[in-house]
Amino acid sequence: MQNLKGKVAYITGGSKGIGYGVAEKLIATGMKVAISGRTLKKVETAAQYLGDSENVLALQSDVSKLNSEKEAIQKILDIWGQVDVVLANAGVGHFAPVYEMSEEQWHQMIDTNLSGVFHTLKASVQALKKSKGYYITLASLAGTNFFASGAGYNATKFGVVGFTQAAMLDLRKYDVKVSTIMPGSVATHFNNNEPSEKDAWKIQPEDIGELVLDLLKMHPRTLPSKIEVRPTRPDKK
C-alpha cells in the first residue's frame, strides 16, 4: 500500500484527538477518509476542518453497536466503493478503585473499548479482504502495564491487545494486515484533559498519524503487529 493516493480509510472516534490527528496525515497523502463518532454535529464540524467533502466523510456511529458500524461501512462503500484502511480508535476511560467503579462505567468501557474493536472489524472485514487492506487498533500501554484505579480500563486494553493479535493470525492468510498501536501519554482530550503547553512533553496526535503512515508504507512482506510508543522523556514533576 505504498501508493496511498485514492485509498479509503475509516477512523472511529475521529472528531478529535488521535483519530483526528491520523485523519489529517492520511488526507495529506491524497487518501479519502471517513471519520465517525456518536455525535454527528461534532463529527461534521471536524470534517469541515479536515478538508473538502470529496475527500472527507462524516458519519454518526456508536461502536458499541454492531449494526451501527455495519451501516457506517456500507455508507463508505456506497460512496467510495472500497475500504482499504480501518483505524479502531474510539475509546472511553473511567478511573477508580474497583470498589468505587459503577457497573455502568464498567460496561461502558467494555462495550466501547473492547466490543467496539470487534464490531468495527466484524463490519469491515469483508471489505478489507477484498482490498487486501489494513486493520489497526488503538490500544494503550495500559494493555500491558496495570495500575491502581485502572482495573476496568486495563481489562479493556489488555483485551484489545489480545484480540488484535489473534485477529492478525486469522486474517494474514487473506493478505489483510492487522496491527495494534499501544501509546503512552498522548496530548488529547481523553479523561477530560484540555490539551495545552503543559502537555508539550507528551506524544502528540500527529505523531501517531506519522506512525500509521509508516505502517501503511511498510513493505507488504513485513508486519509490525504490536507497537509500543511512549514519550521520549516523562514529565518532570
mmCIF file of C-alpha atoms in Angstrom:
data_model
loop_
_atom_site.group_PDB
_atom_site.id
_atom_site.type_symbol
_atom_site.label_atom_id
_atom_site.label_comp_id
_atom_site.label_asym_id
_atom_site.label_seq_id
_atom_site.Cartn_x
_atom_site.Cartn_y
_atom_site.Cartn_z
ATOM 1 C CA MET A 1 0.000 0.000 0.000
ATOM 2 C CA GLN A 2 2.934 2.284 -0.692
ATOM 3 C CA ASN A 3 0.893 4.497 -3.038
ATOM 4 C CA LEU A 4 -1.824 5.847 -0.762
ATOM 5 C CA LYS A 5 -3.482 8.371 -3.095
ATOM 6 C CA GLY A 6 -7.114 7.434 -3.651
ATOM 7 C CA LYS A 7 -7.152 4.786 -0.923
ATOM 8 C CA VAL A 8 -10.061 4.881 1.537
ATOM 9 C CA ALA A 9 -9.727 4.919 5.316
ATOM 10 C CA TYR A 10 -12.305 4.693 8.091
ATOM 11 C CA ILE A 11 -11.456 6.088 11.540
ATOM 12 C CA THR A 12 -13.693 5.639 14.572
ATOM 13 C CA GLY A 13 -13.578 8.359 17.198
ATOM 14 C CA GLY A 14 -12.251 10.669 14.509
ATOM 15 C CA SER A 15 -13.632 14.040 15.599
ATOM 16 C CA LYS A 16 -10.709 14.884 17.905
ATOM 17 C CA GLY A 17 -7.518 13.635 19.483
ATOM 18 C CA ILE A 18 -5.649 10.728 17.946
ATOM 19 C CA GLY A 19 -8.363 9.943 15.412
ATOM 20 C CA TYR A 20 -8.362 13.496 14.102
ATOM 21 C CA GLY A 21 -4.551 13.645 14.061
ATOM 22 C CA VAL A 22 -4.365 10.458 12.000
ATOM 23 C CA ALA A 23 -7.068 11.710 9.634
ATOM 24 C CA GLU A 24 -5.078 14.884 8.933
ATOM 25 C CA LYS A 25 -1.985 12.887 7.991
ATOM 26 C CA LEU A 26 -3.886 10.454 5.750
ATOM 27 C CA ILE A 27 -5.748 13.207 3.909
ATOM 28 C CA ALA A 28 -2.435 14.978 3.238
ATOM 29 C CA THR A 29 -1.304 11.913 1.253
ATOM 30 C CA GLY A 30 -4.356 12.072 -1.015
ATOM 31 C CA MET A 31 -6.411 9.439 0.787
ATOM 32 C CA LYS A 32 -10.161 9.661 1.256
ATOM 33 C CA VAL A 33 -11.081 9.482 4.936
ATOM 34 C CA ALA A 34 -14.354 8.769 6.720
ATOM 35 C CA ILE A 35 -14.491 9.699 10.393
ATOM 36 C CA SER A 36 -17.194 8.656 12.827
ATOM 37 C CA GLY A 37 -18.414 9.446 16.320
ATOM 38 C CA ARG A 38 -21.552 9.224 18.401
ATOM 39 C CA THR A 39 -22.448 12.912 17.950
ATOM 40 C CA LEU A 40 -22.897 13.767 14.275
ATOM 41 C CA LYS A 41 -22.594 17.525 14.755
ATOM 42 C CA LYS A 42 -19.131 17.169 16.303
ATOM 43 C CA VAL A 43 -18.026 14.835 13.522
ATOM 44 C CA GLU A 44 -19.351 17.175 10.833
ATOM 45 C CA THR A 45 -17.502 20.112 12.396
ATOM 46 C CA ALA A 46 -14.256 18.110 12.440
ATOM 47 C CA ALA A 47 -14.810 17.061 8.820
ATOM 48 C CA GLN A 48 -15.159 20.698 7.768
ATOM 49 C CA TYR A 49 -11.756 21.474 9.254
ATOM 50 C CA LEU A 50 -10.183 18.424 7.650
ATOM 51 C CA GLY A 51 -10.992 19.225 4.028
ATOM 52 C CA ASP A 52 -13.477 19.285 1.178
ATOM 53 C CA SER A 53 -16.412 16.894 1.037
ATOM 54 C CA GLU A 54 -14.904 14.908 -1.834
ATOM 55 C CA ASN A 55 -12.161 13.561 0.403
ATOM 56 C CA VAL A 56 -13.774 13.620 3.868
ATOM 57 C CA LEU A 57 -16.946 11.890 5.035
ATOM 58 C CA ALA A 58 -18.613 12.492 8.423
ATOM 59 C CA LEU A 59 -20.546 9.553 9.849
ATOM 60 C CA GLN A 60 -22.534 9.001 13.019
ATOM 61 C CA SER A 61 -21.812 5.629 14.572
ATOM 62 C CA ASP A 62 -21.732 4.046 18.008
ATOM 63 C CA VAL A 63 -19.048 1.345 18.003
ATOM 64 C CA SER A 64 -20.731 -0.431 20.910
ATOM 65 C CA LYS A 65 -23.465 -1.475 18.452
ATOM 66 C CA LEU A 66 -22.569 -3.807 15.575
ATOM 67 C CA ASN A 67 -25.402 -2.642 13.324
ATOM 68 C CA SER A 68 -24.248 0.957 13.709
ATOM 69 C CA GLU A 69 -20.790 0.056 12.430
ATOM 70 C CA LYS A 70 -22.245 -2.026 9.598
ATOM 71 C CA GLU A 71 -24.265 0.997 8.476
ATOM 72 C CA ALA A 72 -21.169 3.214 8.586
ATOM 73 C CA ILE A 73 -19.124 0.805 6.471
ATOM 74 C CA GLN A 74 -21.966 0.416 3.979
ATOM 75 C CA LYS A 75 -22.200 4.199 3.554
ATOM 76 C CA ILE A 76 -18.488 4.323 2.766
ATOM 77 C CA LEU A 77 -18.866 1.537 0.217
ATOM 78 C CA ASP A 78 -21.887 3.213 -1.345
ATOM 79 C CA ILE A 79 -19.980 6.483 -1.793
ATOM 80 C CA TRP A 80 -16.382 5.425 -2.438
ATOM 81 C CA GLY A 81 -16.714 1.731 -3.333
ATOM 82 C CA GLN A 82 -13.929 0.381 -1.155
ATOM 83 C CA VAL A 83 -12.362 0.327 2.306
ATOM 84 C CA ASP A 84 -8.592 -0.037 2.459
ATOM 85 C CA VAL A 85 -7.672 1.037 5.990
ATOM 86 C CA VAL A 86 -9.643 0.884 9.237
ATOM 87 C CA LEU A 87 -8.446 2.504 12.451
ATOM 88 C CA ALA A 88 -10.439 1.388 15.505
ATOM 89 C CA ASN A 89 -9.710 4.357 17.718
ATOM 90 C CA ALA A 90 -12.905 5.102 19.690
ATOM 91 C CA GLY A 91 -12.447 4.716 23.422
ATOM 92 C CA VAL A 92 -13.536 5.850 26.851
ATOM 93 C CA GLY A 93 -11.909 5.719 30.286
ATOM 94 C CA HIS A 94 -13.199 5.731 33.861
ATOM 95 C CA PHE A 95 -10.591 5.529 36.585
ATOM 96 C CA ALA A 96 -11.483 4.463 40.113
ATOM 97 C CA PRO A 97 -10.751 1.650 42.562
ATOM 98 C CA VAL A 98 -12.806 -1.444 41.830
ATOM 99 C CA TYR A 99 -14.903 -0.878 44.964
ATOM 100 C CA GLU A 100 -15.942 2.553 43.674
ATOM 101 C CA MET A 101 -16.366 1.796 39.970
ATOM 102 C CA SER A 102 -20.001 1.559 38.944
ATOM 103 C CA GLU A 103 -21.454 -1.240 36.854
ATOM 104 C CA GLU A 104 -22.422 1.361 34.255
ATOM 105 C CA GLN A 105 -18.823 2.608 33.967
ATOM 106 C CA TRP A 106 -17.535 -0.956 33.655
ATOM 107 C CA HIS A 107 -19.942 -1.854 30.869
ATOM 108 C CA GLN A 108 -19.382 1.404 29.001
ATOM 109 C CA MET A 109 -15.652 0.689 28.815
ATOM 110 C CA ILE A 110 -16.140 -2.954 27.854
ATOM 111 C CA ASP A 111 -18.784 -2.115 25.235
ATOM 112 C CA THR A 112 -16.814 0.756 23.678
ATOM 113 C CA ASN A 113 -13.147 -0.145 24.077
ATOM 114 C CA LEU A 114 -13.312 -3.908 23.663
ATOM 115 C CA SER A 115 -16.555 -4.893 21.958
ATOM 116 C CA GLY A 116 -16.143 -1.797 19.791
ATOM 117 C CA VAL A 117 -12.957 -3.068 18.121
ATOM 118 C CA PHE A 118 -14.698 -6.379 17.412
ATOM 119 C CA HIS A 119 -17.741 -4.639 15.938
ATOM 120 C CA THR A 120 -15.598 -2.401 13.737
ATOM 121 C CA LEU A 121 -13.631 -5.351 12.397
ATOM 122 C CA LYS A 122 -16.707 -7.538 12.010
ATOM 123 C CA ALA A 123 -18.389 -4.796 9.973
ATOM 124 C CA SER A 124 -15.393 -4.120 7.734
ATOM 125 C CA VAL A 125 -13.671 -7.490 7.370
ATOM 126 C CA GLN A 126 -15.195 -8.470 4.028
ATOM 127 C CA ALA A 127 -14.292 -5.110 2.505
ATOM 128 C CA LEU A 128 -10.754 -5.437 3.883
ATOM 129 C CA LYS A 129 -10.406 -8.935 2.434
ATOM 130 C CA LYS A 130 -11.443 -7.567 -0.945
ATOM 131 C CA SER A 131 -8.980 -4.669 -0.830
ATOM 132 C CA LYS A 132 -6.229 -6.652 0.949
ATOM 133 C CA GLY A 133 -6.329 -3.824 3.432
ATOM 134 C CA TYR A 134 -5.102 -2.910 6.888
ATOM 135 C CA TYR A 135 -6.913 -3.022 10.245
ATOM 136 C CA ILE A 136 -5.318 -1.097 13.123
ATOM 137 C CA THR A 137 -6.490 -0.855 16.712
ATOM 138 C CA LEU A 138 -5.535 1.845 19.204
ATOM 139 C CA ALA A 139 -4.738 0.046 22.420
ATOM 140 C CA SER A 140 -2.524 1.597 25.109
ATOM 141 C CA LEU A 141 0.471 0.857 27.271
ATOM 142 C CA ALA A 142 -2.325 0.192 29.775
ATOM 143 C CA GLY A 143 -2.734 -3.017 27.773
ATOM 144 C CA THR A 144 0.489 -4.339 29.258
ATOM 145 C CA ASN A 145 1.095 -2.179 32.356
ATOM 146 C CA PHE A 146 -1.559 -2.348 35.056
ATOM 147 C CA PHE A 147 -2.036 0.455 37.585
ATOM 148 C CA ALA A 148 -4.170 1.282 40.613
ATOM 149 C CA SER A 149 -7.650 2.634 39.804
ATOM 150 C CA GLY A 150 -7.279 1.258 36.281
ATOM 151 C CA ALA A 151 -8.884 -2.182 36.619
ATOM 152 C CA GLY A 152 -11.668 -1.518 34.108
ATOM 153 C CA TYR A 153 -9.510 0.363 31.626
ATOM 154 C CA ASN A 154 -6.680 -2.175 31.979
ATOM 155 C CA ALA A 155 -9.119 -5.015 31.361
ATOM 156 C CA THR A 156 -10.313 -3.477 28.104
ATOM 157 C CA LYS A 157 -6.868 -2.587 26.790
ATOM 158 C CA PHE A 158 -5.344 -5.952 27.712
ATOM 159 C CA GLY A 159 -8.308 -7.385 25.813
ATOM 160 C CA VAL A 160 -7.745 -5.155 22.784
ATOM 161 C CA VAL A 161 -4.129 -6.274 22.542
ATOM 162 C CA GLY A 162 -5.069 -9.951 22.760
ATOM 163 C CA PHE A 163 -7.968 -9.590 20.335
ATOM 164 C CA THR A 164 -5.887 -7.751 17.765
ATOM 165 C CA GLN A 165 -3.011 -10.207 17.875
ATOM 166 C CA ALA A 166 -5.366 -13.173 17.403
ATOM 167 C CA ALA A 167 -7.199 -11.359 14.603
ATOM 168 C CA MET A 168 -3.837 -10.791 12.932
ATOM 169 C CA LEU A 169 -3.280 -14.551 12.821
ATOM 170 C CA ASP A 170 -6.806 -15.110 11.474
ATOM 171 C CA LEU A 171 -6.524 -12.576 8.660
ATOM 172 C CA ARG A 172 -2.969 -12.603 7.378
ATOM 173 C CA LYS A 173 -3.736 -15.610 5.160
ATOM 174 C CA TYR A 174 -6.116 -13.271 3.314
ATOM 175 C CA ASP A 175 -3.345 -10.666 2.914
ATOM 176 C CA VAL A 176 -5.086 -8.395 5.417
ATOM 177 C CA LYS A 177 -2.581 -6.754 7.735
ATOM 178 C CA VAL A 178 -3.542 -6.252 11.391
ATOM 179 C CA SER A 179 -1.621 -4.225 13.973
ATOM 180 C CA THR A 180 -2.200 -2.676 17.358
ATOM 181 C CA ILE A 181 -0.615 0.595 18.495
ATOM 182 C CA MET A 182 -0.021 0.988 22.226
ATOM 183 C CA PRO A 183 0.679 4.642 23.083
ATOM 184 C CA GLY A 184 1.698 6.010 26.440
ATOM 185 C CA SER A 185 0.737 9.574 27.380
ATOM 186 C CA VAL A 186 -0.805 11.446 24.436
ATOM 187 C CA ALA A 187 -1.874 15.107 24.408
ATOM 188 C CA THR A 188 -5.609 14.653 23.819
ATOM 189 C CA HIS A 189 -8.946 15.484 25.455
ATOM 190 C CA PHE A 190 -9.085 11.975 26.939
ATOM 191 C CA ASN A 191 -10.293 11.787 30.560
ATOM 192 C CA ASN A 192 -11.469 15.432 30.439
ATOM 193 C CA ASN A 193 -7.994 16.795 29.736
ATOM 194 C CA GLU A 194 -7.730 20.121 27.894
ATOM 195 C CA PRO A 195 -4.519 19.985 25.799
ATOM 196 C CA SER A 196 -2.172 22.910 26.431
ATOM 197 C CA GLU A 197 1.504 23.750 26.867
ATOM 198 C CA LYS A 198 1.562 21.511 29.923
ATOM 199 C CA ASP A 199 1.185 18.561 27.524
ATOM 200 C CA ALA A 200 4.121 19.506 25.298
ATOM 201 C CA TRP A 201 6.187 16.599 26.657
ATOM 202 C CA LYS A 202 3.568 14.054 25.615
ATOM 203 C CA ILE A 203 3.139 12.238 22.327
ATOM 204 C CA GLN A 204 1.110 14.462 20.008
ATOM 205 C CA PRO A 205 -1.814 13.136 17.905
ATOM 206 C CA GLU A 206 0.075 13.912 14.697
ATOM 207 C CA ASP A 207 2.905 11.664 15.921
ATOM 208 C CA ILE A 208 0.504 8.722 15.925
ATOM 209 C CA GLY A 209 -0.562 9.841 12.444
ATOM 210 C CA GLU A 210 3.049 9.562 11.280
ATOM 211 C CA LEU A 211 3.272 6.114 12.843
ATOM 212 C CA VAL A 212 0.150 4.961 10.997
ATOM 213 C CA LEU A 213 1.639 6.235 7.730
ATOM 214 C CA ASP A 214 4.825 4.288 8.457
ATOM 215 C CA LEU A 215 2.770 1.126 8.890
ATOM 216 C CA LEU A 216 0.846 1.680 5.672
ATOM 217 C CA LYS A 217 4.022 2.285 3.685
ATOM 218 C CA MET A 218 5.823 -0.741 5.101
ATOM 219 C CA HIS A 219 6.811 -3.354 2.527
ATOM 220 C CA PRO A 220 3.996 -5.948 2.198
ATOM 221 C CA ARG A 221 6.308 -8.723 3.355
ATOM 222 C CA THR A 222 6.785 -7.086 6.775
ATOM 223 C CA LEU A 223 4.195 -6.687 9.531
ATOM 224 C CA PRO A 224 4.888 -4.799 12.792
ATOM 225 C CA SER A 225 1.973 -6.386 14.613
ATOM 226 C CA LYS A 226 2.321 -4.715 18.031
ATOM 227 C CA ILE A 227 3.889 -1.297 18.508
ATOM 228 C CA GLU A 228 4.625 0.316 21.864
ATOM 229 C CA VAL A 229 5.210 4.066 21.714
ATOM 230 C CA ARG A 230 5.904 6.436 24.594
ATOM 231 C CA PRO A 231 7.159 9.969 25.244
ATOM 232 C CA THR A 232 10.932 10.253 24.949
ATOM 233 C CA ARG A 233 11.094 11.864 28.376
ATOM 234 C CA PRO A 234 8.426 11.745 31.095
ATOM 235 C CA ASP A 235 7.078 14.901 32.627
ATOM 236 C CA LYS A 236 9.425 16.456 35.188
ATOM 237 C CA LYS A 237 7.420 16.786 38.385
#
